[in-house]
Short mmCIF file of C-alpha atoms and ligand atoms in Angstrom, two decimals:
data_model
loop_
_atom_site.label_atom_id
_atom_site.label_comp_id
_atom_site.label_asym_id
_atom_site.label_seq_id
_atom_site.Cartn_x
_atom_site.Cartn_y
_atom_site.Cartn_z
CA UNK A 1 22.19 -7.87 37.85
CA UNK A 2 22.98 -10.63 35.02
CA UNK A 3 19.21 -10.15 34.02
CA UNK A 4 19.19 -6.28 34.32
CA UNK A 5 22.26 -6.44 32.20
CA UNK A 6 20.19 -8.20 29.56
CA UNK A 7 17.29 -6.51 29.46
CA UNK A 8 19.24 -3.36 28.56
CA UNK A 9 21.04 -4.86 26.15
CA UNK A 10 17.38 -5.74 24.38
CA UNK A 11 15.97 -2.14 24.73
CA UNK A 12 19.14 -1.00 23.03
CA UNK A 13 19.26 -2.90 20.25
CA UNK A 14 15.28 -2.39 19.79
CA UNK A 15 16.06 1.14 20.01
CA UNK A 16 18.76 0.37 17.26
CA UNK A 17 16.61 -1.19 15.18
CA UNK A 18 14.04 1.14 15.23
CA UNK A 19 16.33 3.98 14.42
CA UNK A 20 17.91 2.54 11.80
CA UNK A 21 14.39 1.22 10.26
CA UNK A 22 13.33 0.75 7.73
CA UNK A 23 17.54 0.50 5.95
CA UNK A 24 17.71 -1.04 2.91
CA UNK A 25 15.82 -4.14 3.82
CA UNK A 26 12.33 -4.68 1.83
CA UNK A 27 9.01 -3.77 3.85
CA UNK A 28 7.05 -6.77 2.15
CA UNK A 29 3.85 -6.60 2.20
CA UNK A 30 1.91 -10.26 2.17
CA UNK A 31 -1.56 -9.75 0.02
CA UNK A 32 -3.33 -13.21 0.69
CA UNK A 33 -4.87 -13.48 -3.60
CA UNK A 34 -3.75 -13.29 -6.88
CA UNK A 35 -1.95 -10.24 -8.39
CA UNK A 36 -4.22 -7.65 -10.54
CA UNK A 37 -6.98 -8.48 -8.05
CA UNK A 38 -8.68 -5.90 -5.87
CA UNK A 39 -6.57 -6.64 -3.05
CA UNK A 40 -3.31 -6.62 -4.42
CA UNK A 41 -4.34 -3.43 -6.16
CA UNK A 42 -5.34 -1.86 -2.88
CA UNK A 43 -2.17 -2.72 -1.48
CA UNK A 44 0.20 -1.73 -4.55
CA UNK A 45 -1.52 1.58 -3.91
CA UNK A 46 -0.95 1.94 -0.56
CA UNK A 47 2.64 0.89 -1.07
CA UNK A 48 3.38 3.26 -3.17
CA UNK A 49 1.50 5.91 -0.81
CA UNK A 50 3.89 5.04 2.01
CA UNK A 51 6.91 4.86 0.09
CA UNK A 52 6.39 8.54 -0.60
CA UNK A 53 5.11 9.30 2.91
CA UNK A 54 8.67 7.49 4.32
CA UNK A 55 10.69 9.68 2.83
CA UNK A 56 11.02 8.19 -0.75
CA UNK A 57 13.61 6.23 0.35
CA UNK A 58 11.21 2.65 1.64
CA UNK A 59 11.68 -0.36 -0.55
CA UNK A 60 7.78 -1.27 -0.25
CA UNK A 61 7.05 -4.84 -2.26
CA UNK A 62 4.23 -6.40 -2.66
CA UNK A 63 4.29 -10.12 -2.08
CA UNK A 64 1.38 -12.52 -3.68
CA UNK A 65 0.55 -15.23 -1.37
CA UNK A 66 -2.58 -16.94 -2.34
CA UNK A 67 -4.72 -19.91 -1.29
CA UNK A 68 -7.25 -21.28 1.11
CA UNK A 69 -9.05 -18.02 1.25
CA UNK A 70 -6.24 -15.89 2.88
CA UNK A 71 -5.33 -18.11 5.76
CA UNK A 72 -1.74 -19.49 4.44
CA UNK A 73 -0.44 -15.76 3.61
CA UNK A 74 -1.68 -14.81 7.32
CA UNK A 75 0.00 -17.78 8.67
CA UNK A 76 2.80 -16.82 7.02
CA UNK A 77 3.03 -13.07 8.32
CA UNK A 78 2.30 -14.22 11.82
CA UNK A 79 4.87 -16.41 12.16
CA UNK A 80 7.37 -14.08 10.45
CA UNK A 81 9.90 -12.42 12.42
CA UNK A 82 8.75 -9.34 14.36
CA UNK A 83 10.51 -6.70 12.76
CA UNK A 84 8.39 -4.44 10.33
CA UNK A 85 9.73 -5.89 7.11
CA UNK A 86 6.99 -8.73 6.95
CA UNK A 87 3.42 -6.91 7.51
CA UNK A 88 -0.15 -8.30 5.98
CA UNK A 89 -2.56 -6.42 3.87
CA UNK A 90 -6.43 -8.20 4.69
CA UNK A 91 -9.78 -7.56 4.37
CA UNK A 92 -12.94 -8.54 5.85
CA UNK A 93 -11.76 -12.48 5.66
CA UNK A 94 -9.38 -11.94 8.77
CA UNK A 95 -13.16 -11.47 10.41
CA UNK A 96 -14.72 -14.49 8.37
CA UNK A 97 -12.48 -16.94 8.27
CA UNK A 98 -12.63 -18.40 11.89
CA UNK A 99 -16.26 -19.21 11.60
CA UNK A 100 -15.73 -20.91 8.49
CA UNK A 101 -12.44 -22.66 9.43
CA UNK A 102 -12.21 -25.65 12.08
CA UNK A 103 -8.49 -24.49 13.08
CA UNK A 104 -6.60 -21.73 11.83
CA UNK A 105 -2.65 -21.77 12.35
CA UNK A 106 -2.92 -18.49 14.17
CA UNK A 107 -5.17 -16.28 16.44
CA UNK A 108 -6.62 -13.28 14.57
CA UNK A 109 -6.69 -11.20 17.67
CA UNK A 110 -3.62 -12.01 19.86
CA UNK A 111 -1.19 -12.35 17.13
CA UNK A 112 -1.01 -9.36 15.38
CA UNK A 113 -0.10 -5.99 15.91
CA UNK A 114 -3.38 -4.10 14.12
CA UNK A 115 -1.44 -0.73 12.59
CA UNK A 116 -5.43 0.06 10.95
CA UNK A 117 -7.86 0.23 8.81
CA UNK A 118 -6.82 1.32 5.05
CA UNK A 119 -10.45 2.06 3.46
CA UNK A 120 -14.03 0.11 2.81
CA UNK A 121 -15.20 -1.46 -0.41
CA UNK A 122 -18.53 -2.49 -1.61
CA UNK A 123 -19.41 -5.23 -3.73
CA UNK A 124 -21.11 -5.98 -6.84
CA UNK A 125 -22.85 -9.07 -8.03
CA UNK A 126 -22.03 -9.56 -11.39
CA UNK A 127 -22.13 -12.14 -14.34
CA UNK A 128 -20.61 -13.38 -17.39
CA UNK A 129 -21.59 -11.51 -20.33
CA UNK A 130 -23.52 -14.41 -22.16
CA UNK A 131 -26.59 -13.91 -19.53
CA UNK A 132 -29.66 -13.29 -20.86
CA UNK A 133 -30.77 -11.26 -17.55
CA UNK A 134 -29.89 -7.42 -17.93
CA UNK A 135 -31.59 -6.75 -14.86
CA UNK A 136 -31.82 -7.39 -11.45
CA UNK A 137 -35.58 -9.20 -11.07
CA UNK A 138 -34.49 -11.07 -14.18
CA UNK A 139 -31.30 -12.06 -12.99
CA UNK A 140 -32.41 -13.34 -9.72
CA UNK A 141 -35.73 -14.92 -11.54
CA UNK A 142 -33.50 -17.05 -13.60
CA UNK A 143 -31.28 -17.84 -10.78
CA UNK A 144 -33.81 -19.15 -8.69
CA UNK A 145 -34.88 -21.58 -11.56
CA UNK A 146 -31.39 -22.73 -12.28
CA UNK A 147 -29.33 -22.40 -9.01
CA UNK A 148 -28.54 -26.24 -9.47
CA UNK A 149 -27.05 -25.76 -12.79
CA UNK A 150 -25.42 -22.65 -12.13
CA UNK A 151 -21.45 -21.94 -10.89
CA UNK A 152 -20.32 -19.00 -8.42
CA UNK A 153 -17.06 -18.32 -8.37
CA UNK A 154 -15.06 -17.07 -5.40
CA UNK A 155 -11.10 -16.86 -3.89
CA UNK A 156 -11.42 -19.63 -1.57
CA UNK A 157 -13.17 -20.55 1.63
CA UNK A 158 -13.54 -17.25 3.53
CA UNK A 159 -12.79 -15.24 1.33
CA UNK A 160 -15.01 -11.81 0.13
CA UNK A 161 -16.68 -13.09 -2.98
CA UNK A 162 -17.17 -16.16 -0.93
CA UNK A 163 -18.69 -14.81 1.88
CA UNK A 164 -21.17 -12.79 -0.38
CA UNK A 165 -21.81 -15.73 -2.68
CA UNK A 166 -23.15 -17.60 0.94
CA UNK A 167 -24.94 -14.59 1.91
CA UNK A 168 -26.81 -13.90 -1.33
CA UNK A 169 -28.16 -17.36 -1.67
CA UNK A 170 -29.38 -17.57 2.21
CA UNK A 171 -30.78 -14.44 1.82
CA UNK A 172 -32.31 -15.60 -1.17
CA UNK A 173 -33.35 -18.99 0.32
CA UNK A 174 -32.26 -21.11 -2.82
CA UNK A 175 -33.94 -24.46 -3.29
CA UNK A 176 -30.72 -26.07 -4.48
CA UNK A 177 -27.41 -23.89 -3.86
CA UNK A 178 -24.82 -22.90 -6.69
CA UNK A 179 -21.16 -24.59 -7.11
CA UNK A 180 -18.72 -23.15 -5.83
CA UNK A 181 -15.78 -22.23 -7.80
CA UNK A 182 -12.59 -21.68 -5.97
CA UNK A 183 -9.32 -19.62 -7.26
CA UNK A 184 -6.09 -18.14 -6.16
CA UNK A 185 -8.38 -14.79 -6.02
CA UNK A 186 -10.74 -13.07 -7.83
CA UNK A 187 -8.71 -11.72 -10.60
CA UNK A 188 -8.43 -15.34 -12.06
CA UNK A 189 -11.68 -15.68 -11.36
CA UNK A 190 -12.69 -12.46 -13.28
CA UNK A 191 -10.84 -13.78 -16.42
CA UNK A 192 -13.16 -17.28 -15.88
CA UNK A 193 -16.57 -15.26 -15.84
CA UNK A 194 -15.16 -12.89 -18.42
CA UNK A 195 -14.60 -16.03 -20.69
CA UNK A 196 -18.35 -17.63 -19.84
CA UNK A 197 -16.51 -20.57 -18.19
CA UNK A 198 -18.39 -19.26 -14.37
CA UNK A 199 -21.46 -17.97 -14.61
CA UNK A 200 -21.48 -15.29 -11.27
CA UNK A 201 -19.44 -13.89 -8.87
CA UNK A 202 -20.08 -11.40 -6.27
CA UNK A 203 -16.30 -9.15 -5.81
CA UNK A 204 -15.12 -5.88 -4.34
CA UNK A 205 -15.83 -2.86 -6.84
CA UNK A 206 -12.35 -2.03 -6.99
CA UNK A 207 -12.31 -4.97 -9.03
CA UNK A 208 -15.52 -4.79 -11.25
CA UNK A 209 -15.72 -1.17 -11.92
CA UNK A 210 -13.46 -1.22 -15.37
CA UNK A 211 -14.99 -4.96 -16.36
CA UNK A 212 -18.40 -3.55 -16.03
CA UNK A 213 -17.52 -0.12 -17.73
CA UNK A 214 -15.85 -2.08 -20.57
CA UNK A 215 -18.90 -4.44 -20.76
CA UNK A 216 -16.99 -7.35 -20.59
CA UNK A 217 -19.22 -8.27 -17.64
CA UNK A 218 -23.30 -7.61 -16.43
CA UNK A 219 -23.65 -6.03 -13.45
CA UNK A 220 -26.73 -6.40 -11.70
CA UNK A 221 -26.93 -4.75 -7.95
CA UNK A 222 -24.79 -3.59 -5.15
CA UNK A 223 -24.00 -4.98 -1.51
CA UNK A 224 -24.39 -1.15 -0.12
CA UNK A 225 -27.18 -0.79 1.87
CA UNK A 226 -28.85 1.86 -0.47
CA UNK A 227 -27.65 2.49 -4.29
CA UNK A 228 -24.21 4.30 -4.51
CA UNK A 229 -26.11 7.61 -6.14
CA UNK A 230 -22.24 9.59 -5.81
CA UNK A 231 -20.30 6.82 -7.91
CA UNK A 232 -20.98 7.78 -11.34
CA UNK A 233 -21.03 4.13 -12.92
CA UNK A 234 -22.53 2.02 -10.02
CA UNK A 235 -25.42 4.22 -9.23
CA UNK A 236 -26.93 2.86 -11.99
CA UNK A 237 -27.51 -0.79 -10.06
CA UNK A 238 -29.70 -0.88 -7.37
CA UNK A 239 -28.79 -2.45 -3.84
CA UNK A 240 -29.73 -6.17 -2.86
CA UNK A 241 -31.60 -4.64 0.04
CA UNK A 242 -33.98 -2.35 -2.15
CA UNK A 243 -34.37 -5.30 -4.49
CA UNK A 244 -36.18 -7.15 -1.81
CA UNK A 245 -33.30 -8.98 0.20
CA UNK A 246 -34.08 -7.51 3.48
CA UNK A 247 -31.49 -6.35 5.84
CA UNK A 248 -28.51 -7.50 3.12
CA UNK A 249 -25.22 -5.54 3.61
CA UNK A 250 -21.65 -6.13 3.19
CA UNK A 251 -18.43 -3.99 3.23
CA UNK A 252 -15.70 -5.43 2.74
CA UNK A 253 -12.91 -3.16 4.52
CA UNK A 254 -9.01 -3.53 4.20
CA UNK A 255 -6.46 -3.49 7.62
CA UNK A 256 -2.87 -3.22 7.73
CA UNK A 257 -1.24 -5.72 9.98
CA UNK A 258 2.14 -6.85 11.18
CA UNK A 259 3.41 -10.00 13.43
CA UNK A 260 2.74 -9.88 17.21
CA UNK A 261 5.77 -8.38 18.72
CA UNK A 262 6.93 -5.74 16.52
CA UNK A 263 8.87 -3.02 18.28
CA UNK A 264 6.35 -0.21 19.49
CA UNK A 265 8.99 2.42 17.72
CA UNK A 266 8.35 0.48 14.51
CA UNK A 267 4.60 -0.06 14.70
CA UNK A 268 4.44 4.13 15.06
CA UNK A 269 6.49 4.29 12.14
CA UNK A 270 4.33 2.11 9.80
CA UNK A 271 1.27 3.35 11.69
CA UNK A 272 2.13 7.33 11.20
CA UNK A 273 3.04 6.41 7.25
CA UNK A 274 0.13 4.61 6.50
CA UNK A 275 -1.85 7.33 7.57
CA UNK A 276 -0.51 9.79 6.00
CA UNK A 277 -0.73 7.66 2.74
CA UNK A 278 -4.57 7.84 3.60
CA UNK A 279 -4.51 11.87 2.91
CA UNK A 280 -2.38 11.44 -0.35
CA UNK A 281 -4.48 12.59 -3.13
CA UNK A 282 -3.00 10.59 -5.50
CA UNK A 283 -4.49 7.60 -3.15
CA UNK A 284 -7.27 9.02 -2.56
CA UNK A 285 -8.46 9.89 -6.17
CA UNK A 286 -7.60 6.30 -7.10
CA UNK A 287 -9.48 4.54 -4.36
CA UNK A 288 -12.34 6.53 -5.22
CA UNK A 289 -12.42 6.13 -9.05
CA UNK A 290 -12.54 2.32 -7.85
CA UNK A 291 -15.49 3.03 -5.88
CA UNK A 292 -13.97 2.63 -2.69
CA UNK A 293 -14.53 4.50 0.54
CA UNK A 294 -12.30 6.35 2.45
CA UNK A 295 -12.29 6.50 6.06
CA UNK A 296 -11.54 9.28 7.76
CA UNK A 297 -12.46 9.26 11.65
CA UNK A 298 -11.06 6.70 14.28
CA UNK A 299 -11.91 3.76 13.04
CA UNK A 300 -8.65 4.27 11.10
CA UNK A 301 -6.53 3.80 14.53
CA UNK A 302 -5.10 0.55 15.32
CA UNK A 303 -7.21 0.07 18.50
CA UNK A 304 -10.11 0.86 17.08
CA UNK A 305 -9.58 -1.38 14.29
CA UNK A 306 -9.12 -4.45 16.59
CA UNK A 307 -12.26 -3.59 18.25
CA UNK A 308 -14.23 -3.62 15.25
CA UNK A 309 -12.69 -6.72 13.85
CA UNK A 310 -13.86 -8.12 17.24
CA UNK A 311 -16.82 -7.36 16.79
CA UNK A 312 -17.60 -8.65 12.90
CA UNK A 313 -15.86 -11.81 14.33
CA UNK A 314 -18.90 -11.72 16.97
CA UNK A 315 -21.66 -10.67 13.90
CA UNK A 316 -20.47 -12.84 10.79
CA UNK A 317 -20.25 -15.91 13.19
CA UNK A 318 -24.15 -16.47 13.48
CA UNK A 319 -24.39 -15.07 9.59
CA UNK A 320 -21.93 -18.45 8.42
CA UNK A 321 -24.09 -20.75 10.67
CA UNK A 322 -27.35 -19.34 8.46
CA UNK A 323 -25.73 -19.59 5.31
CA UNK A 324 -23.89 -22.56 6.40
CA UNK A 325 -25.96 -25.26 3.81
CA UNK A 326 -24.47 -23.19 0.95
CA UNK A 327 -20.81 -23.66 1.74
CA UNK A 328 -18.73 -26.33 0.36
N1 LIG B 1 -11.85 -10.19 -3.96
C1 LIG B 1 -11.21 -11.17 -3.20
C2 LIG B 1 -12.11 -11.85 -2.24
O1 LIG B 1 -13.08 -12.30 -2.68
C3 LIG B 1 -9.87 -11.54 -3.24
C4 LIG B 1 -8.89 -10.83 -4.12
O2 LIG B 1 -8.54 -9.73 -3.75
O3 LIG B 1 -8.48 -11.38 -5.12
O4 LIG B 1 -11.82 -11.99 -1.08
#
C-alpha cells in the first residue's frame, strides 16, 4: 500500500513537472566546442527555432563546453539531472568517439534519451591561405611530399575535423602522417589556419563556407560523395572520391539529446518543438546558405536516430582501426 502510495505520488509530480515545463527555468543546451564554431552555430539556430516553436516564451541558452573532443560536455549532460533543462547538441563524434576512446564516462546508447536528428553537414578540406596549391592534384601532390612537415588541425580526439583528418591520410596512404593540432573546436582552429600558424584542416561547411567565400582560406575538395552541383559556392570543388580517393565519404550529422530518464511528457515536448523548428524557414534558409542538409523523412525521429547512431558506431569502428597509425 506504502509503495502504491509512493508510486503515485511520483507520477503526480512527473505529471506536475511536465505541465508546468518548461517555467522560467533555462533549457541549456550543452554544445561540446568553442563558440562561433559550426556546432555552436547549429545549435544557436536551432535554439532560437524552438524558442519560437514553444510559444516564445522558452529561455533556450546555449552553453559552451569544450574539450577532449566532445566527451566532457556529454559527460556532463548525462549525468545532469533528468529534467529537460540540461539537453546535448552532438554530431557525428557521439558515433566516433568510443572507438577512439579507451573509457568514456558514459554509454552513448543507454544513457540518453535520443529526441533526433537536427540536419547533415558535409565537409571541406581546406588550407591556410599562404599554400601554393590552388587545386586539388596540387594540393594533395605537395602533401604527399611534405606530410612530415605539415600540421592538421582538429577539435580534439574524436572529434569531426579529426575524424576526417584520419580518414584523408589512410585513404591517402601517407608515408609519414601530419601533426595533429588539437583545440577547444574548430573555430579557434579556423582563426590558427586563417593566420598560417596550421597549415590544413578538414571542418563542417557550416563553418568554411564564409572563410572560403571571403578568401581568407583555399578550399580544395568536398567529403560528399559526388560534388555539391546545388550549393552555389562549393560546387566549384570537386569530391575526394572523384579525385581518386575511392569509396571516401563523410557526413557529419547533428542529434539532439537529453539525460537518460527524462519524463516521457517532457521528451514529447522537446521532441514535437524541435521538429517543428526543422520546418521554420528562417532555419531552414540558414542551414542551407551554410551548405547544410536538411532532413526530412524518419531518420529525424528519435528511434530512428538511435538506430542509425548504432549503426555508424558499428561502421566507423573498423574505419579508426585503419586509420588508427595516424592518430595521436
Ligand atoms: N567542427 C568541429 C569538429 O570538428 C567542432 C566544432 O563545432 O567546433 O568536430
Amino acid at each position: 500500500m506504502k509503495r502504491l502510495l509512493v508510486l503515485a505520488v511520483a507520477a503526480i509530480s512527473m505529471l506536475a513537472q511536465a505541465q508546468d515545463y518548461p517555467g522560467t527555468k533555462p533549457i541549456t543546451i550543452v554544445v561540446p566546442f568553442a563558440a562561433g564554431g559550426p556546432t555552436d552555430r547549429v545549435a544557436r539556430d536551432l535554439a532560437e527555432a524552438m524558442r519560437k516553436t514553444m510559444g516564445g516564451s522558452a529561455n533556450l541558452v546555449v552553453e559552451n563546453v569544450n574539450g577532449a573532443g566532445g566527451t566532457i560536455a556529454a559527460t556532463k549532460v548525462a549525468k545532469a539531472t533528468p529534467d529537460g533543462h540540461s539537453l546535448l547538441l552532438w554530431h557525428i563524434g557521439m558515433a566516433a568517439t568510443p572507438g577512439l576512446y579507451r573509457k568514456l564516462q558514459y554509454k552513448p546508447l543507454e544513457d540518453f534519451e535520443y529526441l533526433g536528428l537536427v540536419n547533415e553537414v558535409p565537409m571541406t578540406l581546406i588550407g591556410k591561405p599562404q599554400l601554393a596549391a590552388n587545386n586539388y592534384r596540387d594540393f594533395e601532390n605537395y602533401v604527399r611530399a611534405n606530410s612530415g612537415k605539415l600540421n592538421l588541425a582538429h577539435a580534439g580526439l574524436g572529434s569531426a575535423s579529426h575524424l576526417c583528418g584520419l580518414m584523408w591520410q589512410a585513404a591517402m596512404n601517407l608515408s609519414e602522417p601530419m601533426t595533429t593540432i588539437p583545440f577547444g573546436g574548430t573555430a579557434p582552429a579556423m582563426n590558427a589556419l586563417m593566420g598560417g600558424q596550421v597549415d590544413i584542416m578538414c571542418d563542417q561547411t557550416t563553418n568554411t563556407t564564409g572563410q572560403i567565400e571571403g578568401g581568407r582560406v583555399k578550399a580544395y575538395a568536398v567529403t560528399t560523395a559526388k560534388t555539391m552541383s546545388n550549393h552555389k559556392l562549393l560546387k566549384n570543388y570537386p569530391s575526394l572520391q572523384e579525385m581518386g580517393l575511392k569509396g571516401f565519404e563523410l557526413t557529419v550529422w547533428n542529434g539532439l539529446y537529453a539525460p537518460k530518464g527524462t519524463p516521457a511528457a517532457i521528451l514529447k515536448q522537446l521532441n514535437t518543438a524541435m521538429k517543428a523548428a526543422l520546418q521554420d524557414p528562417a532555419f531552414i534558409s540558414k542551414q542551407d546558405a551554410l551548405g547544410a542538409v536538411m532532413v526530412t523523412d524518419k531518420r529525424v525521429e528519435p528511434e530512428a536516430h538511435k538506430a542509425f547512431v548504432a549503426a555508424e558506431i558499428a561502421k566507423l569502428k573498423p574505419v579508426i582501426e585503419a586509420a588508427g597509425k595516424f592518430a595521436d
